[in-house]
């Protein structure tokens, strides 16, 4: 279906709407390049902050504080770093998920939970940085709260649904 859509849209624009498709594409690419240049400082800042968070040991400190509670509830503590990494970085959380799947297997409870978390949450800070930075929005207070709350709900929902269905 996707290849059909990719072929249909330019053909429809050219034949039915008489839009100069290539010229319009080039004009959009020029605008996209400018947008990419504008968001580079935001991306660099976010990457530096994530690097500092992980290198400082703050993530390990947070994990050690909540690990006993999660073990008591029955949530596998191996997925906790994924809950922290996922709102921060897509590539880092995907690498962590891949490592969990390679270590425990794709059909293990941890592999299933990690995969479900990966699909149930989003890279909130990346989205806010890229999209809000691209259009110049500076006050992200409510969007940040709602995005992180959604990530928390998605994290716990993924765990409890997997434990309910597969446990």
C-alpha positions as semicolon CSV with decimal commas, in nm:
position;residue;x (nm);y (nm);z (nm)
1;X;0,000;0,000;0,000
2;X;0,281;0,241;0,084
3;X;0,446;0,220;-0,261
4;X;0,104;0,283;-0,418
5;X;0,058;0,595;-0,205
6;X;0,410;0,716;-0,290
7;X;0,330;0,681;-0,661
8;X;-0,028;0,810;-0,636
9;X;0,037;1,142;-0,462
10;X;0,287;1,289;-0,711
11;X;0,085;1,160;-1,007
12;X;-0,235;1,310;-0,866
13;X;-0,060;1,641;-0,797
14;X;0,093;1,658;-1,145
15;X;-0,197;1,533;-1,355
16;X;-0,505;1,644;-1,165
17;X;-0,389;1,953;-0,977
18;X;-0,126;2,066;-1,230
19;X;0,133;2,114;-0,953
20;X;0,498;2,129;-1,064
21;X;0,596;1,832;-0,846
22;X;0,975;1,843;-0,878
23;X;1,000;2,218;-0,830
24;X;0,769;2,201;-0,529
25;X;0,979;1,920;-0,384
26;X;1,301;2,119;-0,428
27;X;1,143;2,424;-0,263
28;X;1,032;2,212;0,032
29;X;1,378;2,058;0,060
30;X;1,528;2,408;0,084
31;X;1,291;2,489;0,371
32;X;1,369;2,158;0,537
33;X;1,743;2,228;0,523
34;X;1,690;2,560;0,700
35;X;1,480;2,389;0,965
36;X;1,752;2,127;1,017
37;X;2,011;2,402;1,068
38;X;1,783;2,575;1,321
39;X;1,733;2,265;1,538
40;X;2,099;2,155;1,554
41;X;2,173;2,359;1,871
42;X;1,870;2,205;2,043
43;X;1,978;1,852;1,947
44;X;2,336;1,909;2,060
45;X;2,213;2,042;2,394
46;X;1,987;1,743;2,443
47;X;2,262;1,494;2,353
48;X;2,507;1,660;2,594
49;X;2,247;1,654;2,874
50;X;2,174;1,283;2,814
51;X;2,546;1,205;2,811
52;X;2,598;1,393;3,136
53;X;2,298;1,219;3,296
54;X;2,432;0,875;3,214
55;X;2,802;0,947;3,279
56;X;2,738;1,116;3,615
57;X;2,581;0,804;3,760
58;X;2,248;0,979;3,816
59;X;2,064;0,708;3,627
60;X;2,216;0,434;3,842
61;X;2,131;0,633;4,155
62;X;1,768;0,664;4,046
63;X;1,751;0,295;3,960
64;X;1,897;0,186;4,292
65;X;1,636;0,396;4,473
66;X;1,332;0,241;4,300
67;X;1,460;-0,112;4,234
68;X;1,350;-0,255;4,574
69;X;0,996;-0,124;4,525
70;X;0,973;-0,273;4,176
71;X;1,112;-0,607;4,296
72;X;0,853;-0,609;4,577
73;X;0,567;-0,538;4,331
74;X;0,691;-0,811;4,097
75;X;0,805;-0,593;3,809
76;X;1,132;-0,716;3,651
77;X;1,396;-0,463;3,749
78;X;1,583;-0,527;3,424
79;X;1,334;-0,306;3,235
80;X;1,372;-0,006;3,468
81;X;1,654;0,160;3,270
82;X;1,435;0,137;2,960
83;X;1,166;0,339;3,138
84;X;1,420;0,612;3,205
85;X;1,598;0,599;2,869
86;X;1,292;0,588;2,644
87;X;1,175;0,950;2,701
88;X;1,534;1,068;2,655
89;X;1,669;0,887;2,352
90;X;1,521;0,663;2,086
91;X;1,852;0,514;1,975
92;X;1,969;0,452;2,331
93;X;1,643;0,288;2,433
94;X;1,638;0,075;2,119
95;X;1,994;-0,038;2,187
96;X;1,898;-0,123;2,545
97;X;1,588;-0,314;2,426
98;X;1,803;-0,504;2,176
99;X;2,045;-0,594;2,455
100;X;1,762;-0,717;2,678
101;X;1,622;-0,930;2,395
102;X;1,964;-1,077;2,316
103;X;2,027;-1,150;2,684
104;X;1,689;-1,290;2,786
105;X;1,535;-1,389;2,451
106;X;1,244;-1,244;2,253
107;X;0,989;-1,483;2,408
108;X;1,096;-1,418;2,767
109;X;0,883;-1,199;2,989
110;X;1,156;-0,934;2,997
111;X;1,186;-0,939;2,617
112;X;0,811;-0,905;2,576
113;X;0,786;-0,625;2,830
114;X;1,080;-0,438;2,676
115;X;0,931;-0,466;2,328
116;X;0,592;-0,350;2,451
117;X;0,745;-0,055;2,638
118;X;0,936;0,039;2,323
119;X;0,610;0,055;2,131
120;X;0,398;0,210;2,407
121;X;0,611;0,511;2,492
122;X;0,777;0,790;2,300
123;X;1,099;0,988;2,300
124;X;0,930;1,286;2,463
125;X;1,235;1,505;2,516
126;X;1,354;1,443;2,159
127;X;1,011;1,529;2,019
128;X;0,990;1,847;2,223
129;X;1,344;1,945;2,129
130;X;1,309;1,884;1,756
131;X;0,953;1,994;1,686
132;X;0,924;2,278;1,933
133;X;1,276;2,395;1,851
134;X;1,199;2,390;1,479
135;X;0,909;2,631;1,514
136;X;1,052;2,839;1,796
137;X;0,830;2,740;2,090
138;X;1,015;2,816;2,412
139;X;0,757;2,740;2,683
140;X;0,715;2,363;2,686
141;X;0,595;2,331;3,046
142;X;0,258;2,165;2,985
143;X;0,371;1,964;2,684
144;X;0,661;1,827;2,888
145;X;0,436;1,731;3,181
146;X;0,178;1,564;2,959
147;X;0,443;1,385;2,752
148;X;0,629;1,248;3,054
149;X;0,301;1,150;3,223
150;X;0,203;0,963;2,907
151;X;0,539;0,786;2,907
152;X;0,489;0,677;3,269
153;X;0,138;0,550;3,194
154;X;0,264;0,368;2,883
155;X;0,552;0,216;3,079
156;X;0,334;0,074;3,355
157;X;0,052;-0,025;3,120
158;X;0,300;-0,219;2,905
159;X;0,433;-0,402;3,211
160;X;0,096;-0,489;3,360
161;X;-0,059;-0,592;3,029
162;X;0,236;-0,820;2,953
163;X;0,224;-0,967;3,304
164;X;-0,151;-1,019;3,269
165;X;-0,143;-1,172;2,919
166;X;0,183;-1,368;2,934
167;X;0,226;-1,414;3,308
